[in-house]
Coordinates of C-alpha atoms in Angstrom, one line a residue:
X9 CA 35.6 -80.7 78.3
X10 CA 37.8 -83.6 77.6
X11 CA 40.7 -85.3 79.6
X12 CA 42.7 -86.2 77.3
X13 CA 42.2 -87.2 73.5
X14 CA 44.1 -89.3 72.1
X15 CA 47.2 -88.5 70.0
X16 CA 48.4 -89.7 66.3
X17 CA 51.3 -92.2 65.7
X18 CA 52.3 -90.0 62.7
X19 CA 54.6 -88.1 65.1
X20 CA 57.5 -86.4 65.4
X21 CA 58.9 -85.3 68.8
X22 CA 61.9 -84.7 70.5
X23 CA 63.9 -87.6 72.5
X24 CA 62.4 -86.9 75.6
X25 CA 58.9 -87.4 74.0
X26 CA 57.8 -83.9 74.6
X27 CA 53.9 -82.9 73.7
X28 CA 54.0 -80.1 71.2
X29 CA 54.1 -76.7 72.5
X30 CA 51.9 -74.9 70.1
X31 CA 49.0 -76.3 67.8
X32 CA 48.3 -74.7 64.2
X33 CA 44.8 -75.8 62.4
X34 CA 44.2 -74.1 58.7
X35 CA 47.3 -75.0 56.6
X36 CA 46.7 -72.4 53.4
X37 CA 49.8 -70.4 52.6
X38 CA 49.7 -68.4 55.7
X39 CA 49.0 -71.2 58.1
X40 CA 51.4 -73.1 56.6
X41 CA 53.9 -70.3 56.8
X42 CA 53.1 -69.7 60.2
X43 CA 54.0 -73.2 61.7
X44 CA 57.3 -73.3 59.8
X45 CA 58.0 -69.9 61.0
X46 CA 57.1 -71.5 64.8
X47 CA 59.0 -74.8 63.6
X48 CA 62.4 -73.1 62.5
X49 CA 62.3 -70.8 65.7
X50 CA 62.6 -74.0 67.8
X51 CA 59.0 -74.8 69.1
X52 CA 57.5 -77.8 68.3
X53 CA 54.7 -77.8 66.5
X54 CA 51.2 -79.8 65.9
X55 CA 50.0 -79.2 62.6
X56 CA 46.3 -80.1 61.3
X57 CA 44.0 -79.1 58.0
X58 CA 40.7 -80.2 57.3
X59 CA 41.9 -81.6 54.3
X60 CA 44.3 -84.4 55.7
X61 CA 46.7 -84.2 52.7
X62 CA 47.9 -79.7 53.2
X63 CA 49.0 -81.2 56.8
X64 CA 51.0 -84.3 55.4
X65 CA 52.4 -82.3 52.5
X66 CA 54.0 -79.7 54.9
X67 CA 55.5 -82.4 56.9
X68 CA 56.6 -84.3 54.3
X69 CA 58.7 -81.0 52.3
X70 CA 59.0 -79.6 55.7
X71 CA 59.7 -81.7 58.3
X72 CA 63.4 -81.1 58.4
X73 CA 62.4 -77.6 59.6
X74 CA 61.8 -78.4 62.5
X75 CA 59.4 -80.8 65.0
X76 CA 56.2 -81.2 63.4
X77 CA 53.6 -83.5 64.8
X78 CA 51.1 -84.4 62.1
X79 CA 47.4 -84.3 63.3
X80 CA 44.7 -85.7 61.0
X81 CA 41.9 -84.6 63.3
X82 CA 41.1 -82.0 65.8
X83 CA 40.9 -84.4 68.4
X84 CA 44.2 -85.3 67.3
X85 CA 46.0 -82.0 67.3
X86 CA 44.2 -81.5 71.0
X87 CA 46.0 -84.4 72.0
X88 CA 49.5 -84.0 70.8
X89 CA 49.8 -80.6 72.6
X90 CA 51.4 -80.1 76.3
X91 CA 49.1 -78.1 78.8
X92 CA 48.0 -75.5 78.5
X93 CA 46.9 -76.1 75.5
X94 CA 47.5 -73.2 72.8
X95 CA 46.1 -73.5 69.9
X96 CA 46.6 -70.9 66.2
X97 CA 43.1 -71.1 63.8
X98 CA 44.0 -69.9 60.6
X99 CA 40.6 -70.2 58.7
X100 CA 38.7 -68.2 56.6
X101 CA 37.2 -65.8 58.6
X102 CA 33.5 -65.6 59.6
X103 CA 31.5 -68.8 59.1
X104 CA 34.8 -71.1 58.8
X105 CA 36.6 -69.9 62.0
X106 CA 33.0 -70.2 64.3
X107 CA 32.8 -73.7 62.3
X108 CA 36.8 -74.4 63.9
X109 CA 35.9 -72.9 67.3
X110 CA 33.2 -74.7 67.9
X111 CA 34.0 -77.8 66.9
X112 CA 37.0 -77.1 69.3
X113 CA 35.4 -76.0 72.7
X114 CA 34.3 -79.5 73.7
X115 CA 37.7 -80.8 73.0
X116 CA 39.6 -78.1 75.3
X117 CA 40.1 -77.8 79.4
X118 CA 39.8 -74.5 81.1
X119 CA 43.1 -72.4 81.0
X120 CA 43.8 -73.6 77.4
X121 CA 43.9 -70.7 74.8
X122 CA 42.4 -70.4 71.1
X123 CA 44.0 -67.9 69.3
X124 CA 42.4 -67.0 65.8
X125 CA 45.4 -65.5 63.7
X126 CA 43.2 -64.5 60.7
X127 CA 41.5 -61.2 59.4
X128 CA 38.4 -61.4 61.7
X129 CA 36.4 -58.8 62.1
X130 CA 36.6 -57.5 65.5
X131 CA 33.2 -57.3 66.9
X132 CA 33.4 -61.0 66.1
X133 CA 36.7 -61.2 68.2
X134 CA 34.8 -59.8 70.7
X135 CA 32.2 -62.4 70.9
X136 CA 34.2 -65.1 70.9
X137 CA 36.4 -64.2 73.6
X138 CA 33.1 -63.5 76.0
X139 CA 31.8 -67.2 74.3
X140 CA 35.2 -68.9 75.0
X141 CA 35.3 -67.5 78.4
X142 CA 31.5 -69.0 80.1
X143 CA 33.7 -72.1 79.0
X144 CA 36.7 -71.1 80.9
X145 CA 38.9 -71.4 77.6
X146 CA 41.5 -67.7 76.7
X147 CA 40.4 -66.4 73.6
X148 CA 42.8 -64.3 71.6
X149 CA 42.2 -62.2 68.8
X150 CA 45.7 -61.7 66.6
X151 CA 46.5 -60.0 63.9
X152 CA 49.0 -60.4 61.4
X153 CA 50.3 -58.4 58.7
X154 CA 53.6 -59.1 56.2
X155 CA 51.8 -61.6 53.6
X156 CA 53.2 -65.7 53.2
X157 CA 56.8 -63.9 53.0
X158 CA 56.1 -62.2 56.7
X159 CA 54.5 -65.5 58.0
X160 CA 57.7 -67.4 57.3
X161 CA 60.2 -64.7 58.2
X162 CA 59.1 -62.8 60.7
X163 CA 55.6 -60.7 60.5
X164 CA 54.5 -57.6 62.8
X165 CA 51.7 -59.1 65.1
X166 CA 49.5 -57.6 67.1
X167 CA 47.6 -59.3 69.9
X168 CA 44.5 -58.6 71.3
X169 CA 43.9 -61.0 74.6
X170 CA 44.0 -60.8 78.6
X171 CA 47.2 -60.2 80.4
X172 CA 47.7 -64.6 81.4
X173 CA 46.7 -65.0 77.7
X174 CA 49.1 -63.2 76.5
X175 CA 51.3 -65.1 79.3
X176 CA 51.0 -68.2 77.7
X177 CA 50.6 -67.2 73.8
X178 CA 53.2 -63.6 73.9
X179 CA 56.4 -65.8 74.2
X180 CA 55.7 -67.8 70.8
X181 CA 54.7 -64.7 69.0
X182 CA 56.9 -62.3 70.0
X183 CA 59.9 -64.9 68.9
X184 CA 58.6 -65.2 65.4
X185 CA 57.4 -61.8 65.0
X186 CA 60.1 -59.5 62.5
X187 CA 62.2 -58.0 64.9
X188 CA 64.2 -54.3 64.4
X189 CA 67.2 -53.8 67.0
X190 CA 66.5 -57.2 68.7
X191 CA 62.9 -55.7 70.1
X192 CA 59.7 -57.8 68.8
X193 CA 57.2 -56.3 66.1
X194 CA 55.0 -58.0 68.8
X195 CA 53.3 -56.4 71.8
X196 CA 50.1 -57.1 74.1
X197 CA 47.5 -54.5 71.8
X198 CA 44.8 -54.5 74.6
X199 CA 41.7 -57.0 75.5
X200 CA 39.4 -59.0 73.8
X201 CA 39.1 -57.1 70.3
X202 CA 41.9 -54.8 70.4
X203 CA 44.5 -56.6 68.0
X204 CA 41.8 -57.3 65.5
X205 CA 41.1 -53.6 65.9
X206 CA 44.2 -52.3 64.8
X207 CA 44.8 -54.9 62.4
X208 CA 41.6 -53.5 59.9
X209 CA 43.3 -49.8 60.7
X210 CA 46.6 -51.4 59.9
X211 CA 44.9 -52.5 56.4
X212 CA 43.0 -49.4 56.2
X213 CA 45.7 -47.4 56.1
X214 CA 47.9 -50.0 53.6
X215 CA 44.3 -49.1 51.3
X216 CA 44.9 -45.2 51.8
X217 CA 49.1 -45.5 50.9
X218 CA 48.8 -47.9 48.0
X219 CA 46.5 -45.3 46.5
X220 CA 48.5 -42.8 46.5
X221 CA 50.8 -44.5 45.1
X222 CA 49.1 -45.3 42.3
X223 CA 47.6 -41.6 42.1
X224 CA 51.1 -40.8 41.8
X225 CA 52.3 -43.1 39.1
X226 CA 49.2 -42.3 37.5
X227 CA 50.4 -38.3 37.4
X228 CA 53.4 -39.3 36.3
X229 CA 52.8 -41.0 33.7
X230 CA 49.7 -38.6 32.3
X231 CA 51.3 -34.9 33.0
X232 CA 54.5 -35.3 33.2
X233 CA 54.9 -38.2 30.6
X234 CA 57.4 -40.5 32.1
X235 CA 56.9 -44.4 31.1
X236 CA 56.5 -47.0 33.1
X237 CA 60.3 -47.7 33.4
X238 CA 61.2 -44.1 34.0
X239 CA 58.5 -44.1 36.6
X240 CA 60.1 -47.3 38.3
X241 CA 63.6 -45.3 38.9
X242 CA 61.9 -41.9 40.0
X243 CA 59.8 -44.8 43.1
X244 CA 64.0 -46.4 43.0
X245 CA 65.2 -43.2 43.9
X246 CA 62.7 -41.9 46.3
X247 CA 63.1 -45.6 48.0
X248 CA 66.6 -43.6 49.5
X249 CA 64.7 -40.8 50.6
X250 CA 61.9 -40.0 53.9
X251 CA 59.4 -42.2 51.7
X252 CA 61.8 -45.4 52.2
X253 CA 59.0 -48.5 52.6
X254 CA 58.1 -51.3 51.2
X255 CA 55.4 -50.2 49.2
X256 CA 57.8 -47.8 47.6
X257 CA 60.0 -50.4 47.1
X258 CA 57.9 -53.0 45.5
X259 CA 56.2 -50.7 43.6
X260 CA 59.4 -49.6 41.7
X261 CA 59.6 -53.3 41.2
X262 CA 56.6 -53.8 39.4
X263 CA 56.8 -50.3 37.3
X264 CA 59.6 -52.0 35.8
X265 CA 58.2 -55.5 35.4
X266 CA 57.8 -56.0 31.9
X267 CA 55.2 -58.9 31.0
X268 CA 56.7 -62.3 28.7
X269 CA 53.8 -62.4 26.4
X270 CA 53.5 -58.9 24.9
X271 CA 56.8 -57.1 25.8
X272 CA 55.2 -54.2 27.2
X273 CA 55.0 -52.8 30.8
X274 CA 53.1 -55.2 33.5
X275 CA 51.2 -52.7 34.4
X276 CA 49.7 -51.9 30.8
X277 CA 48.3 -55.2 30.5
X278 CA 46.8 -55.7 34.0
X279 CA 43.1 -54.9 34.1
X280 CA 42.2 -51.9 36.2
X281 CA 40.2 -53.1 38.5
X282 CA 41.5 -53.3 42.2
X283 CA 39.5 -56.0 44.7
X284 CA 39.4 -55.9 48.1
X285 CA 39.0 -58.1 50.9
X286 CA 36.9 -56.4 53.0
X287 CA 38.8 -54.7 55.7
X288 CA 38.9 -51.6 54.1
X289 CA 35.3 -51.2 54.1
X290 CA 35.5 -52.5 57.9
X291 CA 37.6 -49.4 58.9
X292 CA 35.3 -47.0 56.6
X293 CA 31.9 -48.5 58.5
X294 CA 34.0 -48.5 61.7
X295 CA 35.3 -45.0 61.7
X296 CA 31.5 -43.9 60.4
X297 CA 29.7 -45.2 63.7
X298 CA 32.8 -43.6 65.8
X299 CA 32.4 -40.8 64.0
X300 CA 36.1 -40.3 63.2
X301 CA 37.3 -38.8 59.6
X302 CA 39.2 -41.1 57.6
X303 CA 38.7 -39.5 54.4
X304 CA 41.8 -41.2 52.6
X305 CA 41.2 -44.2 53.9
X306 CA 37.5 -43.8 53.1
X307 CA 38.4 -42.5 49.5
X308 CA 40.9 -45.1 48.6
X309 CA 38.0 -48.0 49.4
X310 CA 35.5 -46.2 46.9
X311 CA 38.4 -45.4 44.3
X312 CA 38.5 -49.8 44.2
X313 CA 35.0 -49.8 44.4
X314 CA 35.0 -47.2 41.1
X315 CA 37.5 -49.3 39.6
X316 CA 36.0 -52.2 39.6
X317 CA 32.1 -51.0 38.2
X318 CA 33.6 -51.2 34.9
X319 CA 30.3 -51.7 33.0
X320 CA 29.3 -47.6 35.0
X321 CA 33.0 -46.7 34.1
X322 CA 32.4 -47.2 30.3
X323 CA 28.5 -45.7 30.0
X324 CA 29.6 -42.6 32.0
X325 CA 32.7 -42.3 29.6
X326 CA 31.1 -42.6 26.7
X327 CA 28.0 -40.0 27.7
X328 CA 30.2 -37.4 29.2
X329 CA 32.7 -36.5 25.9
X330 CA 34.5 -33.7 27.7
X331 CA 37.2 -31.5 25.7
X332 CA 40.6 -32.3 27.2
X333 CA 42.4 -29.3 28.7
X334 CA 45.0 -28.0 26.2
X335 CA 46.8 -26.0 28.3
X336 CA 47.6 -26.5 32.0
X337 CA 47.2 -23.8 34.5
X338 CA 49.3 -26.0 37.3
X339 CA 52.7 -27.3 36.2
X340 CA 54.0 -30.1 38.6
X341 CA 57.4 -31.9 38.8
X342 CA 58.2 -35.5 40.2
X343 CA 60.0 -33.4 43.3
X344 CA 56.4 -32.0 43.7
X345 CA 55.2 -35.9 43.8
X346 CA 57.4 -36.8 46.5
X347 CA 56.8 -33.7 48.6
X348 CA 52.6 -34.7 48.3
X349 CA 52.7 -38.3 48.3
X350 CA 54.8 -37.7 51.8
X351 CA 52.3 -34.9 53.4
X352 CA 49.0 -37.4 52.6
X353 CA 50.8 -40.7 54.1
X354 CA 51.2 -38.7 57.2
X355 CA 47.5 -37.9 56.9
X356 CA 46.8 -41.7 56.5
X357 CA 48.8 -42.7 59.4
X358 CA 47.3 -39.5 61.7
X359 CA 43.7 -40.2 60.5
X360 CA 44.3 -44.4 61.6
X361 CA 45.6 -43.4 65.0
X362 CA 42.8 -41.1 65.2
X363 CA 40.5 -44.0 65.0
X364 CA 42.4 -46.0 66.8
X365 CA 42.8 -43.7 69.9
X366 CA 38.7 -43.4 69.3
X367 CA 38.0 -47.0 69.0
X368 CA 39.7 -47.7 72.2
X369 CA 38.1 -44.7 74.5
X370 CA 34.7 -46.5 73.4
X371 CA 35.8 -49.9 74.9
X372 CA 38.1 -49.1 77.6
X373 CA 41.2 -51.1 75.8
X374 CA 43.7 -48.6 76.9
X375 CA 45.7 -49.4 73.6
X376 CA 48.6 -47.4 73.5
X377 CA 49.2 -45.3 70.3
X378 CA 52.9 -45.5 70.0
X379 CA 53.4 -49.4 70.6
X380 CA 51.3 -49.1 67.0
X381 CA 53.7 -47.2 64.7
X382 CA 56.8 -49.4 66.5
X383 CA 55.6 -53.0 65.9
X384 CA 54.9 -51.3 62.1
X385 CA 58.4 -50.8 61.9
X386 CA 59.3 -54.0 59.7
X387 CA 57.5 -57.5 59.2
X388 CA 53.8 -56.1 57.8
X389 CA 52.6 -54.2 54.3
X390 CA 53.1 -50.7 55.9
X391 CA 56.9 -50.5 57.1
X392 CA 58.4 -47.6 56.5
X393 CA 61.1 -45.4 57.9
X394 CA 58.5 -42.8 58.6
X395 CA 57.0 -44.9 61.1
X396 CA 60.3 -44.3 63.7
X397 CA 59.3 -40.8 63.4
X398 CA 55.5 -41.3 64.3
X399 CA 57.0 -43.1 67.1
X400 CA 59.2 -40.8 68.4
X401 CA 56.3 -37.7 68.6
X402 CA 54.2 -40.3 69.9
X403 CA 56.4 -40.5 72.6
X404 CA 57.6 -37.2 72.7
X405 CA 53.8 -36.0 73.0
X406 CA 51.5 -38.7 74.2
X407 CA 48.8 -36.0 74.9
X408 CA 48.6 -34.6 71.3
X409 CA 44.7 -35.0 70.1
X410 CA 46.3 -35.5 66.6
X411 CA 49.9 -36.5 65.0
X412 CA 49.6 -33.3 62.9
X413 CA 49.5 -31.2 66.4
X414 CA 52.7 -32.6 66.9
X415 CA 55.5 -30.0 66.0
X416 CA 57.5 -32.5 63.7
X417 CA 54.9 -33.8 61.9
X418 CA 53.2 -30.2 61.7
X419 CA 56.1 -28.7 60.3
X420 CA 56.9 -31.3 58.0
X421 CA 53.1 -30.9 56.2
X422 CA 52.9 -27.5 56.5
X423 CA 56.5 -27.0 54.4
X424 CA 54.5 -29.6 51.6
X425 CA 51.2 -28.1 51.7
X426 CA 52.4 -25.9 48.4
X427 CA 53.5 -29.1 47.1
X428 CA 50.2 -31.1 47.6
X429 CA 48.3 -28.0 46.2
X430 CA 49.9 -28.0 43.1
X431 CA 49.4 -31.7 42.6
X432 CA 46.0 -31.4 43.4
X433 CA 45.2 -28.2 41.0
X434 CA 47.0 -30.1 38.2
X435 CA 45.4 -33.2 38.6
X436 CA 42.1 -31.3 38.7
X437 CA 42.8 -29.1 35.9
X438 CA 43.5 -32.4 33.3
X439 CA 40.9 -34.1 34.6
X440 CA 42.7 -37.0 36.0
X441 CA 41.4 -38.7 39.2
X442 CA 43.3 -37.8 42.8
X443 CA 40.7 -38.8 45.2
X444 CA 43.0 -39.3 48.3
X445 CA 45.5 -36.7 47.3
X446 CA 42.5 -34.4 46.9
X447 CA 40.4 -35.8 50.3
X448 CA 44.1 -35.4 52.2
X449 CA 44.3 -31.4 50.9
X450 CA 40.6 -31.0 51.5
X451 CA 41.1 -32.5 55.2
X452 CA 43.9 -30.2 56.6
X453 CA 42.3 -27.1 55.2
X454 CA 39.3 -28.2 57.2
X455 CA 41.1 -28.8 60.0
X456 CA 43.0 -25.7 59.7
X457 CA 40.3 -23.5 59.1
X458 CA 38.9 -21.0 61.6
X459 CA 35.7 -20.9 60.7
X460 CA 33.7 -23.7 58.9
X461 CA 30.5 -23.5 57.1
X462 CA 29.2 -25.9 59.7
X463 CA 27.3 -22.8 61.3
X464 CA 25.0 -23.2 57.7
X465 CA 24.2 -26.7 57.8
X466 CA 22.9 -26.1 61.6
X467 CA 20.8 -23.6 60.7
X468 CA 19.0 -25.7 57.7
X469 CA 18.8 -28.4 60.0
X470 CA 17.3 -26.5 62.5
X471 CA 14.5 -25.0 60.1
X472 CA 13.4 -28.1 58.5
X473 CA 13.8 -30.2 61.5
X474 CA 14.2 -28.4 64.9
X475 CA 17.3 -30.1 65.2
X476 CA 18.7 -26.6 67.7
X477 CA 21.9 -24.8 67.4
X478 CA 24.8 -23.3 69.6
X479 CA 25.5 -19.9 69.7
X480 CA 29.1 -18.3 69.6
X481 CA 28.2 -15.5 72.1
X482 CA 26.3 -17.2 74.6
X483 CA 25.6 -21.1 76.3
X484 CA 22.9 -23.7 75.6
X485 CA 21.3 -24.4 72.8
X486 CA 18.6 -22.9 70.7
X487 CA 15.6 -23.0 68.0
X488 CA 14.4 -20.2 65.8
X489 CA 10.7 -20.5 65.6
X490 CA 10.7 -20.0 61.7
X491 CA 7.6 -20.1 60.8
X492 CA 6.2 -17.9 64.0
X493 CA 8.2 -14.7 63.3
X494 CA 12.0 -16.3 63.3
X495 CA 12.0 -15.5 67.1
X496 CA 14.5 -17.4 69.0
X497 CA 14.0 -19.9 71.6
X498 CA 16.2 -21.8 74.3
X499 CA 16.0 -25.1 73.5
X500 CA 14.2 -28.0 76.0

């Protein structure tokens, strides 16, 4: 551990001198953002890149900001900052932040806290906090959600540390965090792992409504013929209705974008293939090995995965010449849209806090569910005015094994269900894709069944594989001796 390192001349402090309160090392966009946001909120602020050049460019466009101290090493940053030390890693996650951290250890005192702001996954977050503390150092795993706009103006943050951690680092974050009726998009998630946790939900669920969304445009356009234009003021509209979010919102933005080169709609001349970063795919694996169903989420990662196998896409299209449908069964309207598209975002949000309430039962975080939808509120991808309402029968009914059990949000799917049929039907009947729409519909019915054809696939398992069975009539568990006269047996 070091006493002291020495700090850089290139310095800019207040007239007492002060140490900076709060280091930031990884200056790409949101980094960058990040310190300003911390610099224009009245902390000062230690900056440092790898690259020497990202930290003097931000001092040198930003520095009226605010009180920046310029750090060209690590060494440096460490000793431009007060004690305890607190200290924000924004770098690429994985190989790059381990790279930062432990190039950082032997620089830091015990008590000081590392704080890793990027999309880590968050078994890693869970490693390095138990690393960082054999050394005595607070580890905080933080995520943040609201892109380089939310970084500079206020993101929802969610924090996964100890209680003294979150001592030291809570303050800082929960001043720069978006902020609706003066309370913080900011609160303490749980330990170790938690934030990063709910982060990859968070984006799992942004995969799920972003889908939809695009399901929906894509209905539009193909049954009910509306251009990209008309499309942009039916998303306008509904932008003053329960579906108010940003999503909505942008999305009627770019419908109506029309690109300088060609003069036709942006989105006819952007290549349909969606990318992902990997946190979608994190949530699927996640909630797989929980055993928790997140079929929209899960369905809106493989529709980018199908997306992007564009050299499958074209073979399959060519082999497969189906007739097209001349006549639809299902007629749908755009006030059948907005009915569906609201029913499956509740299933998006309900299946996320499903996984959430699961993934914290498993490691005793003791996160609770309705801080989630709160600190959702405004700052990150996902706001939306539906989110006071998930809070409010969080609240109302905090023992609720599902936000569909709660009567609000049961109601409210239940009057759409006609609505989200139809859209699926019609989507079915002309052959175009509704993957999420079609998991969501496929999803209640399940869960509203009262009798599922589970009671089949035990059976098979039992005869090929003496996997046993439960009975409905009676306890334990059995095994039919198949091949010795079918008699049945209690099971070992």
């Amino acid at each position: 551990m070091s006493s002291d390192a020495a700090s850089t001349d290139d310095t800019t402090t207040d007239d007492s001198g002060a140490r900076a309160q709060v280091g930031v090392t990884g200056l790409a966009v949101m980094g960058r953002n990040l310190a300003r946001n911390l610099a224009r909120n009245g902390f000062r602020v230690a900056v440092h890149n790898r690259t020497t050049s990202k930290a003097e460019a931000l001092v040198d466009e930003f520095g009226d900001e605010g009180d920046f101290t310029l750090a060209r090493s690590l060494e440096d940053l460490v000793g431009a900052l007060e004690r305890p030390r607190r200290i924000i890693v924004m770098v690429k996650a994985g190989e790059g932040t381990d790279a930062v951290i432990d190039e950082l250890v032997p620089l830091l005192d015990e008590g000081d806290v590392v704080a890793d702001a990027g999309n880590a996954h968050w078994r890693d977050t869970v490693r390095r906090h138990d690393a960082l503390a054999e050394h005595g150092i607070r580890f905080a795993g933080v995520g943040v959600s609201g892109g380089e706009v939310g970084a500079l103006e206020g993101p929802s943050i969610m924090p996964g540390c100890d209680g003294d951690t979150y001592a030291e680092l809570g303050p800082f974050l929960e001043v720069i965090s978006a902020h609706v009726d003066d309370e913080p998009c900011c609160t303490l998630i749980g330990p170790d792992g938690a934030g990063h946790f709910v982060k990859m939900v968070h984006n799992g669920i942004e995969y799920s409504d972003m889908q939809l969304i695009a399901e929906t445009y894509d209905l539009m356009h193909r049954l009910i013929g509306l251009d990209a234009a008309d499309a942009a003021a039916v998303f306008r509209d509904w932008n003053g209705t329960e579906l108010k979010s940003y999503l909505v919102e942008i999305t009627a933005k770019v419908l109506s974008h029309t690109d300088a080169d060609t003069g036709r709609p942006f989105v006819d001349v952007v290549r349909d293939a969606a990318e992902q970063k990997g946190t979608g795919r994190w949530t699927v694996q996640t909630a797989l090995d929980l055993g928790v169903p997140v079929t929209g989420i899960a369905e809106a990662t493989m529709a980018r995965a199908v997306s992007g196998d564009t050299t499958r896409r074209t073979a399959v299209r060519e082999a497969l010449d189906a007739p097209v449908v001349a006549e639809l069964p299902v007629r749908i309207d755009t006030d059948d849209l907005r009915q569906a598209l609201y029913a499956a975002k509740v299933v998006s949000y309900a299946q996320g806090l499903d996984l959430v309430r699961a993934g914290s039962a498993e490691q005793d975080w003791d996160v609770e569910l309705a801080d989630l939808p709160r600190i959702w509120r405004n700052g990150c991808i996902i706001r939306a005015r539906l989110l006071g309402d998930i809070t409010e029968a969080l609240e109302d009914h905090p023992d609720a094994p599902s936000l569909l059990a709660t009567p609000g949000f049961a109601a409210a799917v239940t009057e759409r269900l006609p609505a989200l049929r139809r859209v699926v039907a019609a989507g079915v009947a002309a052959g175009v894709p509704v993957p999420v729409f079609s998991s969501v519909l496929a999803y209640l019915d399940a869960l509203r069944a009262e009798r599922l054809p589970a009671a089949l696939v035990q059976g098979l398992r039992d005869y090929f594989g003496a996997h046993t069975y439960e009975r409905v009539d009676r306890e334990g568990a059995f095994h039919t001796l198949w091949s010795e006269g079918r008699t049945e047996v209690a099971a070992d």
